[in-house]
């Protein structure tokens, strides 16, 4: 259970915001504050997950530190989000996967070594160091069934973990005020897909520093839609392989490769840009362990995307075997950390946005 | 930093009036130096606590609910401003206010669009998204980009006015080092003297020890005193200030907007003897909140208590400190530190005199008392539903009215009868030309914006001529 002090102090800060209300046009956090007079831990968790960490309200706040009221909403709500991820994580024991870059690198490296060793033992070292180009070439390095079984199992675990987290979060925060209706679900989807609340008052957010910019929103779009394209590419590949009997690798002009490449490039540009922004960002507005989670997630995406692009570029060469194992290792690490690391923000934020949309509908 | 500083235009202060002047002077090509007494985070005086601006507009806009014409504006002002204001300046301010929202937006201020269920659009005022600090951030960023120099923790003093009415230089102390500033023109926008409790004490005696200063601790008015000593003509009653009821637990300085209490019309207010002393339901709260600071300042110990029951809690904006709560009126009085028997008898008398009516917080309803002195004219309902809540109240001083007299060009007027040639004043320090006692919400920024622009342009034109 997260510490009571955190919730007490957050309630104190939100009470100041509720008496002030100057920031109410920035994002959903403030209208949510204004529809209550007191702030229970469950309200606070809901409100915290509406925050996109744009920081507009910190630089606008006349009560930010060093003022004695010491109001720092973005940093405080980041702490609460971290506590939320922890409280609703499933299974709880996999917490260590949530952390920073270290578990990610350890997992990737571990998977890489195991993968190399397994391939060498099963197929012989030549599988790693010679060129394979025929259809089904990937499977001459790693057997298809093994690859698929592993990722299907991990994918199911991932879905189950997110599903459990989402329901646990919804139940513990929304019981009183909101029912998820279709319009609420749709409005929340619109807000999430367009990143409404990284828009501030139309000038974007004060990120990484005190001037307004729309860069972060665009970079996030590149990562998110890049990821969707890659997901589409992977799903399409599964269709080709199983329904059309066309095993990978595919020619360059194939939709699988085109979607995957565009998505990969989007992720590389977006994630690199976001990492650069994080490095330059104002630490006084941040919560450091959350910042580490951000970096780890972006690094995981970057590893998957770059190794994928490398694999595509060099798949006709003798490096293909080793690159395939490398790429799959990064994907494996990504699958293992995704349900617990920063990727999970998607679940809580969307759930909170649904509740927000429902609450706003109730009020009008 | 050199010990001598020179510039075309020296702007004293770092609030809304100062920045409007600095940006306008710089836009005309002047080399501008801003001397702000506060550290960078606390820059902007009372302006950093503001929220909205009153302005003329002939039609509704995305940011206002309807037209606000010159005669209506002037009528509103005439009702509150007190006797003997300069009507030419008032008309000028009102007419020029029409350009303010556009000018402010061009300098980075974002106006807030209406939100469902929260901030209702106002007919008369536009609201800055993020409030005064966000506005000032935009101004300072613009000033920096335009090459305006800003000194923080820079106290301006030894301001001299030559016998001919010209600016004779001033000293600015930064980090303990004095620098003499020479400028071709000066704009003084250093606010009022509301944070100077010793000065207020000349009129209020020991009572000032219980005063709460809502805004900047840096508006202590020494520069205003110097200007008056140097022959600037004073305007406005030094005893007058804008003061509201704030929570008695507020910090002495800089608590800003969140310490105000809007519970008064929904209950009763008693003094430290447990007696009521004024009609809590005289008129809508926005029209009356500004008299309560003065009312409380005249009570014993400058303290009063707002007492409500649980029916009332939902009718006003939550404030920053939680109410003190008790299951009975006596216990509440005890917790507040007032004589329980006295409060209980006041509440009983009040309850007995309440006439049944149709309670409506949005209208001047017919819930009032009969045969009670003082009466409660509206929203009177028996205080009978536990738990009971109480808030300690203190006078919260917003700003003072006395300042320097100016003409239409914002030039400081001198006691000798002439007008200063190159010394201009804008904002709170000259608001007494237009307001003598009452206040219109959002009008402080209007005055500062209008006269800040006039002063900045006039100073630049003089300096560059
Ligand atoms: C809580 C609160 C809320 C308010 N809300 C509103 C609102 O919503 N709308 C509205 O119109 N008005 C509002 N007001 C009133 C409004 O703040 C003032 O009328 C207006 O900001 C005055 O602007 P100004 O630039 O003249 O003075 P200020 O903004 O007070 O600036 C004075 C500046 O002078 C500096 N200074 C003082 N002495 C010296 C010196 N010797 N040397 C150098 N610098 C010096 C100070 O540090 C400060 O930067 C509010 C006031 C308060 C306290
Ligand atoms: S940081 Fe941005 S998104 Fe978060 S509460 Fe503040 S304004 Fe809203």
Coordinates of C-alpha atoms in Angstrom, one line a residue, chain A residues 23-165:
Chain A
X23 CA -5.7 26.2 -14.3
X24 CA -9.1 24.7 -15.0
X25 CA -8.7 25.1 -18.8
X26 CA -5.5 23.1 -19.1
X27 CA -6.6 19.5 -18.8
X28 CA -9.1 17.1 -17.4
X29 CA -7.5 17.1 -13.9
X30 CA -9.0 20.4 -12.9
X31 CA -12.6 19.8 -13.8
X32 CA -12.3 16.5 -12.0
X33 CA -11.0 18.3 -8.9
X34 CA -13.8 20.9 -9.1
X35 CA -16.5 18.3 -8.9
X36 CA -15.5 17.3 -5.4
X37 CA -14.9 18.9 -2.1
X38 CA -12.8 16.2 -0.5
X39 CA -10.2 13.9 -1.9
X40 CA -10.1 10.3 -0.8
X41 CA -7.1 8.1 -1.9
X42 CA -9.3 6.5 -4.6
X43 CA -10.3 10.0 -6.0
X44 CA -6.6 11.0 -5.9
X45 CA -5.6 7.9 -7.9
X46 CA -8.2 8.6 -10.5
X47 CA -7.2 12.3 -10.8
X48 CA -3.5 11.5 -11.0
X49 CA -4.0 9.2 -13.9
X50 CA -5.8 12.0 -15.9
X51 CA -2.6 14.0 -15.7
X52 CA -0.4 13.8 -18.9
X53 CA 2.5 15.5 -17.2
X54 CA 2.4 18.5 -19.5
X55 CA 3.5 20.8 -16.7
X56 CA 1.5 23.9 -17.8
X57 CA 0.0 24.1 -14.4
X58 CA 3.3 24.1 -12.6
X59 CA 4.7 27.1 -14.4
X60 CA 1.4 28.9 -14.1
X61 CA 1.1 28.3 -10.4
X62 CA 1.6 31.2 -8.1
X63 CA 1.9 28.7 -5.2
X64 CA 4.6 26.5 -6.7
X65 CA 7.8 26.1 -4.6
X66 CA 9.4 28.2 -3.2
X67 CA 6.0 29.6 -2.2
X68 CA 5.1 28.2 1.2
X69 CA 2.1 26.2 -0.2
X70 CA 4.6 24.2 -2.3
X71 CA 2.2 23.1 -5.0
X72 CA 3.7 20.9 -7.6
X73 CA 1.0 19.0 -9.3
X74 CA 2.9 17.2 -12.1
X75 CA 5.5 15.8 -9.7
X76 CA 3.0 14.9 -7.0
X77 CA 0.6 13.2 -9.4
X78 CA 3.5 11.3 -11.0
X79 CA 4.2 9.9 -7.6
X80 CA 0.6 8.9 -7.2
X81 CA 0.6 7.3 -10.6
X82 CA 3.6 5.2 -9.6
X83 CA 1.8 4.1 -6.5
X84 CA -1.3 3.3 -8.7
X85 CA 0.8 1.1 -11.0
X86 CA 2.2 -0.7 -8.0
X87 CA -1.1 -1.2 -6.2
X88 CA -3.0 -2.6 -9.2
X89 CA -0.1 -4.6 -10.7
X90 CA -0.9 -8.2 -11.4
X91 CA 0.7 -10.5 -10.5
X92 CA 2.2 -8.4 -7.7
X93 CA 5.4 -10.6 -7.6
X94 CA 6.5 -9.3 -11.0
X95 CA 7.1 -5.9 -9.6
X96 CA 10.9 -6.0 -10.3
X97 CA 10.1 -6.0 -14.0
X98 CA 8.5 -2.6 -13.7
X99 CA 11.7 -0.7 -12.8
X100 CA 14.3 1.1 -14.8
X101 CA 16.6 0.3 -17.6
X102 CA 18.5 -2.4 -15.7
X103 CA 15.9 -5.2 -15.8
X104 CA 15.3 -4.4 -19.4
X105 CA 18.9 -4.8 -20.3
X106 CA 19.4 -7.8 -18.2
X107 CA 16.4 -9.5 -19.7
X108 CA 17.5 -8.6 -23.3
X109 CA 21.0 -9.8 -22.7
X110 CA 19.8 -12.9 -20.9
X111 CA 17.4 -13.8 -23.7
X112 CA 20.1 -13.1 -26.3
X113 CA 22.6 -15.4 -24.7
X114 CA 20.1 -18.1 -24.1
X115 CA 18.7 -17.7 -27.6
X116 CA 22.2 -18.0 -29.2
X117 CA 23.1 -21.0 -27.1
X118 CA 19.8 -22.7 -27.9
X119 CA 20.1 -22.1 -31.6
X120 CA 23.7 -23.2 -31.6
X121 CA 22.8 -26.4 -29.7
X122 CA 19.7 -27.3 -31.7
X123 CA 20.7 -26.1 -35.2
X124 CA 24.4 -25.8 -35.0
X125 CA 26.6 -22.6 -35.0
X126 CA 26.2 -22.3 -38.8
X127 CA 22.6 -21.2 -38.3
X128 CA 23.9 -18.1 -36.7
X129 CA 26.6 -17.2 -39.1
X130 CA 25.4 -18.1 -42.6
X131 CA 23.0 -16.5 -45.0
X132 CA 19.5 -17.9 -45.3
X133 CA 17.2 -16.4 -47.9
X134 CA 14.6 -18.9 -48.9
X135 CA 11.0 -18.7 -47.7
X136 CA 10.9 -19.9 -44.2
X137 CA 14.5 -18.9 -43.7
X138 CA 13.8 -17.4 -40.3
X139 CA 12.6 -20.8 -39.1
X140 CA 15.8 -22.4 -40.1
X141 CA 17.3 -20.4 -37.3
X142 CA 14.5 -20.7 -34.8
X143 CA 11.7 -23.2 -35.1
X144 CA 8.3 -21.5 -35.9
X145 CA 6.4 -23.4 -33.3
X146 CA 8.8 -22.4 -30.5
X147 CA 8.7 -18.8 -31.5
X148 CA 4.9 -18.6 -31.7
X149 CA 4.2 -20.6 -28.6
X150 CA 6.5 -18.4 -26.6
X151 CA 5.0 -15.1 -27.8
X152 CA 1.4 -16.3 -27.7
X153 CA 1.9 -17.3 -24.0
X154 CA 3.6 -14.0 -23.2
X155 CA 0.9 -12.1 -25.1
X156 CA -1.8 -13.8 -23.1
X157 CA 0.0 -13.0 -19.8
X158 CA 0.3 -9.4 -20.9
X159 CA -3.4 -9.1 -21.8
X160 CA -4.4 -10.8 -18.6
X161 CA -2.2 -8.5 -16.5
X162 CA -3.5 -5.4 -18.1
X163 CA -7.1 -6.6 -17.9
X164 CA -6.7 -7.4 -14.2
X165 CA -5.0 -4.0 -13.6

